[in-house]
Each structure stands twice: as structure tokens, then as C-alpha cells.
Tab-separated table of C-alpha atoms in Angstrom:
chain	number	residue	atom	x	y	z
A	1	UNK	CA	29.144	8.547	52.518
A	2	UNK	CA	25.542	10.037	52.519
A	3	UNK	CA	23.790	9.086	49.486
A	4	UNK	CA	23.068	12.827	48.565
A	5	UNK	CA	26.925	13.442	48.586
A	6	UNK	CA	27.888	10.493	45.809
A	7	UNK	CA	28.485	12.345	43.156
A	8	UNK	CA	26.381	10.094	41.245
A	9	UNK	CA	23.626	10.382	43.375
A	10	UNK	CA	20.010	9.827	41.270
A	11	UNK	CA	19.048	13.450	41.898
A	12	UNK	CA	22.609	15.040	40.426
A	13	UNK	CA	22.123	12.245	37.210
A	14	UNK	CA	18.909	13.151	36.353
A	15	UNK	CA	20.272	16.746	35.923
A	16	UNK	CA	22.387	15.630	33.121
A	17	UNK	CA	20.245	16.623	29.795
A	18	UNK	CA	20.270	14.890	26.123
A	19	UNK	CA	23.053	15.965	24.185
A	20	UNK	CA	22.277	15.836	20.159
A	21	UNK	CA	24.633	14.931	18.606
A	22	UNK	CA	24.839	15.277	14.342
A	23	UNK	CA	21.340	18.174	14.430
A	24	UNK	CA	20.256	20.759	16.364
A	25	UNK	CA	16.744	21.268	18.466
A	26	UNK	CA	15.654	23.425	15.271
A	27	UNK	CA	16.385	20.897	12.911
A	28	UNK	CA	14.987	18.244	15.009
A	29	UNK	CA	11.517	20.022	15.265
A	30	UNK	CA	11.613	20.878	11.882
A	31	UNK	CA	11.598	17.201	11.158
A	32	UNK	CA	9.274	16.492	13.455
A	33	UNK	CA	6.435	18.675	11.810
A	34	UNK	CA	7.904	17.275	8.319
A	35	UNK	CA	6.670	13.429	9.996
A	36	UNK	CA	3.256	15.166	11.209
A	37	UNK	CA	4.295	14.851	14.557
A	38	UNK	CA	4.094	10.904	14.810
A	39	UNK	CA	7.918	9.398	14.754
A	40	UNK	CA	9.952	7.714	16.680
A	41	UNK	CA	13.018	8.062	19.227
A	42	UNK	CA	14.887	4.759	18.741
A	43	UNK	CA	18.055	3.123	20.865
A	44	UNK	CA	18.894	0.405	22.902
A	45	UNK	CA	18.532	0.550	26.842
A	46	UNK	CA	20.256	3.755	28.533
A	47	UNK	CA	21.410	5.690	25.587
A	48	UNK	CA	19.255	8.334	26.712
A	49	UNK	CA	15.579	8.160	24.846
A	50	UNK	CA	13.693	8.908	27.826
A	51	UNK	CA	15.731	12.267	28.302
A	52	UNK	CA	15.448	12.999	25.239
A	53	UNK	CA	11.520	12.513	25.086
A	54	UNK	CA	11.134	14.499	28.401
A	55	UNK	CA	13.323	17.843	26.524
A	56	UNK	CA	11.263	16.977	23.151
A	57	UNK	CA	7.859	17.658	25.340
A	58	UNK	CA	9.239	20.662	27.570
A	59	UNK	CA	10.287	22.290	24.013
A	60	UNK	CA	6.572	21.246	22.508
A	61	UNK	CA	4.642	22.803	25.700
A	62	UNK	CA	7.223	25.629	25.319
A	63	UNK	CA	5.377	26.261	21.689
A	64	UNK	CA	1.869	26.285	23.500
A	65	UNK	CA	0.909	22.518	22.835
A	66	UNK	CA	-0.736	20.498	25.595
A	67	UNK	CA	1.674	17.548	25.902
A	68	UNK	CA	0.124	14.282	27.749
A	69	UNK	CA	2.760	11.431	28.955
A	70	UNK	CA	2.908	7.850	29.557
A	71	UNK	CA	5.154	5.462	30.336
A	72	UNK	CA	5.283	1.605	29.731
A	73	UNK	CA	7.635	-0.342	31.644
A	74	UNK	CA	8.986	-4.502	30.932
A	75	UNK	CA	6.260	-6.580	30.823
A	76	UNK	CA	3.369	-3.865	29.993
A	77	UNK	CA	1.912	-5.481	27.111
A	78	UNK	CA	-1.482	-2.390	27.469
A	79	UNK	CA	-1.985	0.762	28.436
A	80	UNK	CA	-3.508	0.503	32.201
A	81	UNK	CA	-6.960	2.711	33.216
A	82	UNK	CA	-4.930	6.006	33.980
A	83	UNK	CA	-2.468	5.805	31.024
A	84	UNK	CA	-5.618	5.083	28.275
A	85	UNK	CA	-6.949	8.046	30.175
A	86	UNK	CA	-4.020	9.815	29.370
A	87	UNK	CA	-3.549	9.291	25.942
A	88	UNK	CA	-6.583	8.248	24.539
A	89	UNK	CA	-9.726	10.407	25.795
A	90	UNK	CA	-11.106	13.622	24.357
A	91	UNK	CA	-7.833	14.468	22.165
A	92	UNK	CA	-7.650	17.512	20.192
A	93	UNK	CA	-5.189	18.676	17.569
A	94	UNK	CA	-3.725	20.835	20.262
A	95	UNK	CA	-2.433	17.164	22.213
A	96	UNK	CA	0.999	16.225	21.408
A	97	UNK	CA	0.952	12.146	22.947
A	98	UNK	CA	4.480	10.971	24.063
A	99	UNK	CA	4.040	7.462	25.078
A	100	UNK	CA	7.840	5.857	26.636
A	101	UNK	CA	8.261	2.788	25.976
A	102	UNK	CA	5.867	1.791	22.839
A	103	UNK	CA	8.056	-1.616	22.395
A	104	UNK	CA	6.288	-2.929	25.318
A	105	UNK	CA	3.239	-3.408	23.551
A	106	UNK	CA	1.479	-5.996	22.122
A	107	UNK	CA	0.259	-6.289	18.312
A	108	UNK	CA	-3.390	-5.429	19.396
A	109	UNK	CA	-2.558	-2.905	22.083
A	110	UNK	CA	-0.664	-1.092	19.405
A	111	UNK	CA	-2.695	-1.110	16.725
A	112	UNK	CA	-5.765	0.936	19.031
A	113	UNK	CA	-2.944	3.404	20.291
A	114	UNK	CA	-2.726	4.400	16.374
A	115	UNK	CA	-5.852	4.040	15.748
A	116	UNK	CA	-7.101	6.204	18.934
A	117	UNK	CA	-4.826	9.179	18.632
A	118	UNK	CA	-5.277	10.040	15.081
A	119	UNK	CA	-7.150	13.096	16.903
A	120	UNK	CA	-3.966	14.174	18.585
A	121	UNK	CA	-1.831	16.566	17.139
A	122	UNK	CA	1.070	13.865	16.990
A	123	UNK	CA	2.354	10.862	18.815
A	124	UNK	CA	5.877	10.226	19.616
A	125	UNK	CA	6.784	7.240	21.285
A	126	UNK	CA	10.691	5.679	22.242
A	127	UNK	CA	11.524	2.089	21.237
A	128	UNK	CA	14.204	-0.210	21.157
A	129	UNK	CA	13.512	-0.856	17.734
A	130	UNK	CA	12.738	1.445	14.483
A	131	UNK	CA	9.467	0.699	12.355
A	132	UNK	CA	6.621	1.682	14.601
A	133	UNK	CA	6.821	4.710	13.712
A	134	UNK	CA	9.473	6.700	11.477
A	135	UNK	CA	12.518	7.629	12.938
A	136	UNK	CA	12.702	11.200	14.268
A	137	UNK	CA	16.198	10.443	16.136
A	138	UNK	CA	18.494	7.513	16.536
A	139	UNK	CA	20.337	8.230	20.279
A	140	UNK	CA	23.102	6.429	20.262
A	141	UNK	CA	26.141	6.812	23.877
A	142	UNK	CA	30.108	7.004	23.037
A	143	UNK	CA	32.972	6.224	25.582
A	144	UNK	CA	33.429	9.706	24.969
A	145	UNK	CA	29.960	10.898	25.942
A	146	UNK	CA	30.458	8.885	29.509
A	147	UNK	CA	33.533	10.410	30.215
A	148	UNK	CA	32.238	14.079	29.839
A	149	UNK	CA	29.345	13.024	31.931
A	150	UNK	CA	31.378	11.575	34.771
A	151	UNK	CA	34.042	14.632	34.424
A	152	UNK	CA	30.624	17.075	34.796
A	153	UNK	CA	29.562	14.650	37.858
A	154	UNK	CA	32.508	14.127	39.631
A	155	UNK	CA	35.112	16.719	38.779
A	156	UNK	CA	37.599	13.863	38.488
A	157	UNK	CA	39.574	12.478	36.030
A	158	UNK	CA	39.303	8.677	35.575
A	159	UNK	CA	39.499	6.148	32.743
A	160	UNK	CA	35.604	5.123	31.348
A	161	UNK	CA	36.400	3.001	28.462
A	162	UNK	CA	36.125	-0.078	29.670
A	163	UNK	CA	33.140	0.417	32.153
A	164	UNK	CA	31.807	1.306	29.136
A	165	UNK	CA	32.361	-1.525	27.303
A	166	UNK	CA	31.437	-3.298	30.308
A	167	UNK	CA	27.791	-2.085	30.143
A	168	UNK	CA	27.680	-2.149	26.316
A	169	UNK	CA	27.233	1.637	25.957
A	170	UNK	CA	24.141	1.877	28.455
A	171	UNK	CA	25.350	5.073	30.257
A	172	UNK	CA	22.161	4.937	33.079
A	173	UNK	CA	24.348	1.254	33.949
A	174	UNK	CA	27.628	2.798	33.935
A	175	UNK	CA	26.069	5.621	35.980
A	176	UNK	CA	24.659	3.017	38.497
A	177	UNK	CA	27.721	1.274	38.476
A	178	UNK	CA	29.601	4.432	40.033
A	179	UNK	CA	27.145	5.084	42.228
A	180	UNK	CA	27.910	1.608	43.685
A	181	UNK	CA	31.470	1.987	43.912
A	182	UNK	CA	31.434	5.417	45.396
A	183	UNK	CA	29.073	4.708	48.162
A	184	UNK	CA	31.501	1.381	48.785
A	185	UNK	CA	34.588	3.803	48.754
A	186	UNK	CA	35.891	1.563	46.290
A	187	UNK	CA	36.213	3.978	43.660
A	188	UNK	CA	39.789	3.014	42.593
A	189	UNK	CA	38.044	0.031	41.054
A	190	UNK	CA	37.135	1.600	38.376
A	191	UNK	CA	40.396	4.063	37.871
A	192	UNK	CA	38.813	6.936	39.747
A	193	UNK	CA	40.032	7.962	43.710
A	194	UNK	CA	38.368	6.816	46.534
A	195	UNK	CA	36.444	9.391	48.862
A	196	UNK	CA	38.937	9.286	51.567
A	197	UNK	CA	41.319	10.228	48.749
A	198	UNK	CA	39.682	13.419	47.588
């Protein structure tokens, strides 16, 4: 199979959108200005923070402010050149700062990104954790969640639960996971048909 035909193909994920689940956007951005603009997206790994960062800023720029992004990855204990750059030079209170990743940081590395962007208009940041900043939004994944996703990917019925359970609710893993199998054509591993079946 080519990769761009897997139904779970990177490019057909990544059109899959946060779902809120428990508020709507209005009430979300209502509590947002409420916290000043500086909170918190908070949930383990794959339960969808980043998406749900990247729709926060598209809504913000939508309102006319100048959002500025950076992202920290395992292991990034400070900003680099381009991403102090990016966050920390010549802010205004038009510049909404969403920095991915925050956990990554170290005490002192921290401490100047609060510090440094008290000129921005607000800083939002995802975390694994709550208390760096109040929590805007706790994104949490269901078994029922993955299934809609894979019925909206693949258009076939198959049983999610368990690879659910399997990647403790991390739906980018589960995700992977089918991309795997369907590019193996052993899709009937996890309860689904194989390509030749379809």
C-alpha cells in the first residue's frame, strides 16, 4: 500500500481537529480573558494539547492578535536562539505567546519565560502537569473518542478498546499503531479488515 493511501496516513491524522468536550470555544475564550490570557492546556502525552493549542491560536489571530509559537521537545531544558527570538523580543500587548511544551523546562529557564513576556498580551503554554500556569483546559482521550476518530479515518467498523488500553489513552500512539498495521496488511490484528479485504 502507498503510504498516502493508509487511511491513517500523517497527512489525513493531522486533519482530525480538537474536540471539547464539557465547554464550548466561547466559553473557553471567555475563560481565557478571565486568566489574563496566561493558563495552561494540561494532559498526558497524545490526548491532543498540541491540537488544541494550534485551534486556540488560529481562533486568537482570528480576533486580530499577533500570535507567536514555539515548541519544546524531550530533553529541551531552554529556549534555543530562534525560539527566545520568538517569544521573548520586542513584545507588545497585541502578542499572544503559545509556547508547546513548557514542562520541558528547567526551573531557571522558566522563571525568565515569565518574567520576559509580562509584555505580551498572554502566554499559554501545554504541559503534562497543572501548576505552571492555571488551568485553562484539562484534554483528556476516551475509548470512545478513538473509535469516532478511526470510524472518520477509515470508514470501517472495528473494535478500539483495547488498543486503547494498550496505549493508555494516547490516541497519536493508537493512531501510529494503525498506521503500522495497515501498511503491513495486517489489519485484522487489531479487529479491523485487511486491505485486500476491503
Amino acid at each position: 500500500m502507498r503510504a498516502r493511501d493508509n487511511p491513517f496516513a500523517v497527512h489525513r491524522v493531522l486533519g482530525i481537529r480538537y474536540r471539547l468536550s464539557g465547554t464550548t470555544w466561547e466559553e473557553l475564550l471567555a475563560r481565557l480573558e478571565a486568566l489574563r490570557f496566561r493558563a495552561a492546556l494540561v494532559g498526558p502525552h497524545g490526548h491532543g494539547k498540541t491540537t488544541l493549542l494550534e485551534d486556540l491560536g488560529a481562533r486568537l489571530a482570528g480576533r486580530g492578535c499577533r500570535v507567536r509559537t514555539a515548541t519544546l521537545h524531550e530533553g529541551d531544558r531552554r529556549l534555543d536562539a530562534v525560539q527566545r527570538r520568538t517569544l521573548l523580543d520586542d513584545l507588545t500587548p497585541s502578542d499572544i505567546l503559545l509556547l508547546d511544551g513548557a514542562e520541558q523546562l528547567g526551573r531557571l529557564s522558566w522563571f525568565e519565560v515569565r518574567t520576559r513576556t509580562r509584555a505580551a498580551g498572554g502566554l499559554v503554554i501545554t504541559s503534562h502537569w497543572p501548576g505552571l500556569l492555571p488551568t485553562l483546559h484539562e484534554c483528556r482521550t476516551t475509548p470512545e473518542l478513538l473509535a469516532e476518530i478511526v470510524g472518520e479515518l477509515s470508514a470501517q467498523g472495528m473494535e478500539t478498546r483495547e488498543l486503547f488500553d494498550r496505549h493508555g489513552g494516547n490516541v497519536r500512539e493508537a493512531l501510529r499503531e494503525l498506521y503500522d498495521t495497515w501498511t503491513t496488511g495486517s489489519a485484522a490484528r487489531t479487529g479491523s479488515p485487511s486491505p485486500a479485504d476491503r
